[in-house]
PDB file of C-alpha atoms in Angstrom:
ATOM      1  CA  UNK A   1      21.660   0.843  -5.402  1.00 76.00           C
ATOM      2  CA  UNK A   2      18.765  -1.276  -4.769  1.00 89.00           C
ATOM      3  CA  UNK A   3      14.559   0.703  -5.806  1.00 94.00           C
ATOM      4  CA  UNK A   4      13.232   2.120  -2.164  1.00 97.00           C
ATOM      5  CA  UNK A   5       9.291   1.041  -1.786  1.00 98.00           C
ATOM      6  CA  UNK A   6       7.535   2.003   1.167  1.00 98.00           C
ATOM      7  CA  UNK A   7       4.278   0.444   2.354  1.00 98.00           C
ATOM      8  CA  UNK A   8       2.361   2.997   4.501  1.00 98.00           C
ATOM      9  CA  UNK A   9      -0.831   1.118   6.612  1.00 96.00           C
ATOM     10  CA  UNK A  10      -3.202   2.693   8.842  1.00 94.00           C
ATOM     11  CA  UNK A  11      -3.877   0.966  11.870  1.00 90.00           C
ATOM     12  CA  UNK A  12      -1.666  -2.257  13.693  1.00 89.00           C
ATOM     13  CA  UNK A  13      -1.937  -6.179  12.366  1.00 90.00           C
ATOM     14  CA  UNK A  14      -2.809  -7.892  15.166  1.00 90.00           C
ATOM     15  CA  UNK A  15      -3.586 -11.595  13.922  1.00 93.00           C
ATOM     16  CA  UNK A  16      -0.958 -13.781  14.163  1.00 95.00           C
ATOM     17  CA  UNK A  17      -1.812 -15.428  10.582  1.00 94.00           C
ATOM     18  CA  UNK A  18      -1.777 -12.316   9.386  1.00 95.00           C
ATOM     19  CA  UNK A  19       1.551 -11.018  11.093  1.00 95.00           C
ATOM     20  CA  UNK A  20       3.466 -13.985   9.829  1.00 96.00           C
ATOM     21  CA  UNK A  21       2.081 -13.676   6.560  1.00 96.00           C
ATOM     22  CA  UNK A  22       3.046 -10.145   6.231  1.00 96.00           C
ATOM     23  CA  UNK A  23       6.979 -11.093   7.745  1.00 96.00           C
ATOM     24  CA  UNK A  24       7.137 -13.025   4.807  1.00 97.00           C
ATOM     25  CA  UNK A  25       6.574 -11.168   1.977  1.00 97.00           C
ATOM     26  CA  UNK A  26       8.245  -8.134   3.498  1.00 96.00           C
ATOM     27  CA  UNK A  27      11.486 -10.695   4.212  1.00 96.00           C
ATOM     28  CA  UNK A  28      11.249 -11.951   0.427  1.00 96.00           C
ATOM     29  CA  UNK A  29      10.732  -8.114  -0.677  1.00 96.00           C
ATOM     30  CA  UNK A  30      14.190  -7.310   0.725  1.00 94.00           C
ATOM     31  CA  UNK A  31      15.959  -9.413  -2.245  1.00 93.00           C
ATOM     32  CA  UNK A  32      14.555  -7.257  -4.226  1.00 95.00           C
ATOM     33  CA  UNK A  33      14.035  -3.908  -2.875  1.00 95.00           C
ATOM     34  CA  UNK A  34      14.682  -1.191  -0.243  1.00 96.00           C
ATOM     35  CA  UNK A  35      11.465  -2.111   1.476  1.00 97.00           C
ATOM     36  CA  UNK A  36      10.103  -0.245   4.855  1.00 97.00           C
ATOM     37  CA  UNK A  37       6.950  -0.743   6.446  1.00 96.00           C
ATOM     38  CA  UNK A  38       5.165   2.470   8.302  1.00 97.00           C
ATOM     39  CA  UNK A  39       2.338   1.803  10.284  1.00 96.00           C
ATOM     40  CA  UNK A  40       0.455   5.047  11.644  1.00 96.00           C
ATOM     41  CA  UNK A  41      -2.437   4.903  14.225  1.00 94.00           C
ATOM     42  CA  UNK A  42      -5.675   5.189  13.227  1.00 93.00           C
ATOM     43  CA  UNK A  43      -7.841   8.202  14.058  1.00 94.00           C
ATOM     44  CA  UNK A  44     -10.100   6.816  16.490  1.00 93.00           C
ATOM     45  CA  UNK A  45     -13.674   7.685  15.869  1.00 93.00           C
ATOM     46  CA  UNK A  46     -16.616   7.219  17.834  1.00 92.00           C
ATOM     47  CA  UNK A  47     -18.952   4.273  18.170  1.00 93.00           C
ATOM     48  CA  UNK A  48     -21.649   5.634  15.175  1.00 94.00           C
ATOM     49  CA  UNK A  49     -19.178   8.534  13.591  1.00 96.00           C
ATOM     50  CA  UNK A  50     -21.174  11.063  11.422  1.00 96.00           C
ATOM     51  CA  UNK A  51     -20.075  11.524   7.972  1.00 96.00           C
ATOM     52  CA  UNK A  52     -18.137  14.933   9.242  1.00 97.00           C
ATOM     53  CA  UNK A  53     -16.594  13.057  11.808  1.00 97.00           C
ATOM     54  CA  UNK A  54     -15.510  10.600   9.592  1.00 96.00           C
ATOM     55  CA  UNK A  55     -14.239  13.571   6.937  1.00 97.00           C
ATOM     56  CA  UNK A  56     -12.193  15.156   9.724  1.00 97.00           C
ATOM     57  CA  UNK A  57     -11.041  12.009  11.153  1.00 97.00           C
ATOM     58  CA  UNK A  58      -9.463  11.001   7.557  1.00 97.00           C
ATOM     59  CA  UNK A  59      -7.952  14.799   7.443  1.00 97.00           C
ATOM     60  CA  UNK A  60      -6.229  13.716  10.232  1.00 97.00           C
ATOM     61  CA  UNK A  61      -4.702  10.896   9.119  1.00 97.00           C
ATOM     62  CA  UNK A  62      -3.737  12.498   5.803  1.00 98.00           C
ATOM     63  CA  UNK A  63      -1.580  15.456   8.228  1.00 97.00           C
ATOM     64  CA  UNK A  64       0.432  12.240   9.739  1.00 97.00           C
ATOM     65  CA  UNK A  65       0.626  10.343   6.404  1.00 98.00           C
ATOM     66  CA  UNK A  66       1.515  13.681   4.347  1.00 97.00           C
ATOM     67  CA  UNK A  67       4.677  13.129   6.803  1.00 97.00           C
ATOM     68  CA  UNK A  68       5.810  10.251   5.805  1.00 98.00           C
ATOM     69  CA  UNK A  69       5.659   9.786   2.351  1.00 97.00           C
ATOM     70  CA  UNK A  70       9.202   9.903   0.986  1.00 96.00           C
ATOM     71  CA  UNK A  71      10.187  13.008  -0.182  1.00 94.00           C
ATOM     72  CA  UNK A  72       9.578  12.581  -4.215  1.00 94.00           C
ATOM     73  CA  UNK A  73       8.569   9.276  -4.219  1.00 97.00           C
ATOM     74  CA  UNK A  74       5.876   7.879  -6.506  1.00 98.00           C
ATOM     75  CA  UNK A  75       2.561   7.566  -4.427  1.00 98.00           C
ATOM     76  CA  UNK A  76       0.271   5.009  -5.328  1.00 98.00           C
ATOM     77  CA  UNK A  77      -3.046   4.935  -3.062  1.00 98.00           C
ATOM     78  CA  UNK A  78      -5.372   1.730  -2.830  1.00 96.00           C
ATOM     79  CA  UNK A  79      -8.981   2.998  -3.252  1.00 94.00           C
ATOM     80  CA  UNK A  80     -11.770   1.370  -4.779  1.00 92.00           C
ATOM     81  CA  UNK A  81     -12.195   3.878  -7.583  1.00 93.00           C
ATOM     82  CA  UNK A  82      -9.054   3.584  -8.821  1.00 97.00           C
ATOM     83  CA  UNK A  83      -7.787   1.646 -12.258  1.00 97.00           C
ATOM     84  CA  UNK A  84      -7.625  -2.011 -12.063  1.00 97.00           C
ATOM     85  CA  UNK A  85      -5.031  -3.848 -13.168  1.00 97.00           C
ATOM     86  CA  UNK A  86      -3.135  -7.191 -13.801  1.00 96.00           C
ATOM     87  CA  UNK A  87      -0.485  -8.269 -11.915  1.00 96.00           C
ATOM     88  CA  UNK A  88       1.636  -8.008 -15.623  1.00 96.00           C
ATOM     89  CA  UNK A  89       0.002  -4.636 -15.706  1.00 97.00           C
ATOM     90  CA  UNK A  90       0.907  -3.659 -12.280  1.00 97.00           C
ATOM     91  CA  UNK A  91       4.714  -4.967 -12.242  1.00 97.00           C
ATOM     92  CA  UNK A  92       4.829  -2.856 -15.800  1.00 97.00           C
ATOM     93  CA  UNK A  93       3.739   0.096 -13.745  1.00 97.00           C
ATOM     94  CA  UNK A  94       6.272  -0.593 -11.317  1.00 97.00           C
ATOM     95  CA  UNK A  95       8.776  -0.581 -13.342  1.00 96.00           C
ATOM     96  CA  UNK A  96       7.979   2.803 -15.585  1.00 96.00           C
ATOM     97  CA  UNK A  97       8.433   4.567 -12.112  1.00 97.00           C
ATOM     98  CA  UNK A  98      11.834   2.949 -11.545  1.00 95.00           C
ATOM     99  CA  UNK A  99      13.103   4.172 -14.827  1.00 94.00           C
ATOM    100  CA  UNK A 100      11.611   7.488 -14.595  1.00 93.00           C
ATOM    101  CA  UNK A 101      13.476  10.234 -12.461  1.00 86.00           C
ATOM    102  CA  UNK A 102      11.707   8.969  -9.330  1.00 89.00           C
ATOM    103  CA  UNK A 103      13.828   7.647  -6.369  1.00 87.00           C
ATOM    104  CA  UNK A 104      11.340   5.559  -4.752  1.00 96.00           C
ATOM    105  CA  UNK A 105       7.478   4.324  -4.416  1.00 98.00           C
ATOM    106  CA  UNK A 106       5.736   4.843  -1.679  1.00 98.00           C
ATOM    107  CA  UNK A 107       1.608   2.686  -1.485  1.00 98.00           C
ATOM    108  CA  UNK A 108      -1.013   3.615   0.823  1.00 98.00           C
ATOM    109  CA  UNK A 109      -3.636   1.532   2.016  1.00 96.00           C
ATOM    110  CA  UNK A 110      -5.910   3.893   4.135  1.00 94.00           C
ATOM    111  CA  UNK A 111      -7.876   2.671   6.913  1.00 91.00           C
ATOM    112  CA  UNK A 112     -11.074   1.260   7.490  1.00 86.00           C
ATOM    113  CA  UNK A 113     -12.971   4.524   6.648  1.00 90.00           C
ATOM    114  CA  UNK A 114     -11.024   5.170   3.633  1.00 93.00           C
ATOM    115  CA  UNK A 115      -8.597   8.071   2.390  1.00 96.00           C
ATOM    116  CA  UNK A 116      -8.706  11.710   1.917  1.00 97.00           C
ATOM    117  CA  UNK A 117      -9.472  13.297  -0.644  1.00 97.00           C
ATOM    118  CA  UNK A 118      -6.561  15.523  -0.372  1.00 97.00           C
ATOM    119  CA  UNK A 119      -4.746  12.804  -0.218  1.00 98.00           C
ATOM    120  CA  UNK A 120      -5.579  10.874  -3.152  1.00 98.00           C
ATOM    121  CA  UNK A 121      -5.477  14.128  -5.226  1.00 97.00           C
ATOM    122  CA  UNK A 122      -1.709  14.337  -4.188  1.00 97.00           C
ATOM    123  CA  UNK A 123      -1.367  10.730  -5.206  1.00 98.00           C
ATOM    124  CA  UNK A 124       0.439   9.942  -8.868  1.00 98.00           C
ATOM    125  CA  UNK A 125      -1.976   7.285  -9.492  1.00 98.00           C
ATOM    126  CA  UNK A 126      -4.593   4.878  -7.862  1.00 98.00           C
ATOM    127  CA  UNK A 127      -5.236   1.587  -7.838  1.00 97.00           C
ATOM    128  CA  UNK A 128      -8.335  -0.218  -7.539  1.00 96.00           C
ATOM    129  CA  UNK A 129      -7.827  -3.992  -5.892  1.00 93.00           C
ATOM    130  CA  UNK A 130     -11.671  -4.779  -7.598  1.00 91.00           C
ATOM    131  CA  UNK A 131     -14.914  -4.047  -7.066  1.00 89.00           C
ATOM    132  CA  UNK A 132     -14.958  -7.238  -4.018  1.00 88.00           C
ATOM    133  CA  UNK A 133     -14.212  -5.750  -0.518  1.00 86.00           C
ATOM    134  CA  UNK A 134     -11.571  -7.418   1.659  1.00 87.00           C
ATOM    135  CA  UNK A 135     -10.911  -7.262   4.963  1.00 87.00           C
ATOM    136  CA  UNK A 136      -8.686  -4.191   5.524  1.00 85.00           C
ATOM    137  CA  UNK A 137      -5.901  -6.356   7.212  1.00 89.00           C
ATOM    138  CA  UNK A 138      -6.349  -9.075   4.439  1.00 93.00           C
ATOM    139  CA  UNK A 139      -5.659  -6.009   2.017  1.00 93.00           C
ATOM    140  CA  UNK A 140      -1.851  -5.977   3.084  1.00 95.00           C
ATOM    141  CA  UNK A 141      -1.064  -8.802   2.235  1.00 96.00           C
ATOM    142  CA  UNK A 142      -2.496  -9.100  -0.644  1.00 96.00           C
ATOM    143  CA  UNK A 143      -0.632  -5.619  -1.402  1.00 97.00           C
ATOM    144  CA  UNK A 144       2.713  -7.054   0.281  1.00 97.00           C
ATOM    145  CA  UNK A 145       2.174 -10.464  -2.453  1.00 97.00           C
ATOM    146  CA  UNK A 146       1.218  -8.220  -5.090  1.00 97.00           C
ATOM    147  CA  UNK A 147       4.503  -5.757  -4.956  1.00 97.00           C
ATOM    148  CA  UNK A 148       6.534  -8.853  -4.649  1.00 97.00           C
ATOM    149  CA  UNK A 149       4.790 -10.674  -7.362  1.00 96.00           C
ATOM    150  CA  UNK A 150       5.870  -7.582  -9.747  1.00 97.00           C
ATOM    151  CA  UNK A 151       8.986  -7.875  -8.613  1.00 96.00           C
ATOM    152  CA  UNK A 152       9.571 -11.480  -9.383  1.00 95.00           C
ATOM    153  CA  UNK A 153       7.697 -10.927 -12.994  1.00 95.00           C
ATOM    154  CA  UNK A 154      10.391  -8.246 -13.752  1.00 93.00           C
ATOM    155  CA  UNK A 155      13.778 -10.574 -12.405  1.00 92.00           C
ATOM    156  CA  UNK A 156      12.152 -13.356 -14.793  1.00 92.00           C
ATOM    157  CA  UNK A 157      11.399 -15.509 -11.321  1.00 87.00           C
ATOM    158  CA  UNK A 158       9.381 -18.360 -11.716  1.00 86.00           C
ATOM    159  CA  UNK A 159       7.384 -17.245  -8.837  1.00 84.00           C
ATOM    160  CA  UNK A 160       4.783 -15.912 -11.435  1.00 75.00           C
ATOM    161  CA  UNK A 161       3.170 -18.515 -13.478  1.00 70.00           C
TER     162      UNK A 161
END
C-alpha cells in the first residue's frame, strides 16, 4: 500500500499561476504517494487585529485543524523557528517516518498570522523553510516541490540533481 501524506493549508489559492502550479506537483505526488490536499478557511480578523485577536484567531484555526490531522500521522508544521534542512536532509526525514510505526504524514503550513502554539507543541517536529519570508501562497508550492523532490531522491529519480 502506497505512504498517505496530507498537506493541510490555511486559506484558498486563488492565482491561476499558482493553482496550476500546485495541480502539478500534487498530480506528480500521486506516483508516489497517497496524497490529499485540505484547505481550511482562514479565521478572518479585522482590518488592524490586536495581538489577542490575532492569539484567539489562530486558536481557532488550531480547533478546525486539530480535526483534520490524520489520526496518528506524523505532523510536521512549517514555522520559521523550526530546524532547517536540505532537501537530502528532508527526504531522509521523510523516510525515517515511513519506516517507523507511523501510517501517514500529515504538513501544515499555517496562515498568514502564523500557528498556534498549541499546535506546534502537538507537532512531531518543525521545519523552518529559512530565515527569507515568502509569500504564504508561494510557500505551497514550494512545500508541494519540496515533498515531491524527497520523494524522487528516495525512488533514485533523476528529478534531483
Amino acid at each position: 500500500t502506497m505512504f498517505d501524506i496530507t498537506l493541510i493549508t490555511m486559506g484558498k489559492l486563488k492565482e491561476k499561476f499558482y493553482l496550476s502550479a500546485a495541480e502539478e506537483y500534487a498530480k506528480r505526488l500521486k506516483g508516489y504517494c497517497n496524497f490529499h490536499l485540505v484547505e481550511l478557511p482562514e479565521y478572518r480578523l479585522p482590518e488592524n487585529p490586536s495581538p489577542g485577536e490575532i492569539a484567539a484567531g489562530l486558536d481557532k484555526e488550531a480547533e478546525l485543524i486539530f480535526t483534520k490531522v490524520p489520526k496518528g500521522a506524523w505532523l510536521c508544521v512549517f514555522t520559521p523557528e523550526g530546524k532547517i534542512l536540505s532537501s537530502e536532509g528532508f527526504a531522509e526525514k521523510l523516510k525515517e517516518v515511513k519506516l517507523s510505526s507511523r501510517g501517514a504524514a500529515c504538513f501544515l503550513i499555517g496562515s498568514s498570522f502564523g500557528i498556534s502554539p498549541k499546535v506546534k507543541e502537538k507537532a512531531d517536529f518543525r521545519l523552518s523553510m529559512g530565515p527569507m519570508t515568502f509569500p504564504h501562497h508561494l510557500a505551497r508550492i514550494m512545500v508541494l516541490e519540496q515533498i515531491y523532490r524527497a520523494e524522487a531522491i528516495q525512488s533514485g529519480s533523476k528529478y534531483h540533481k
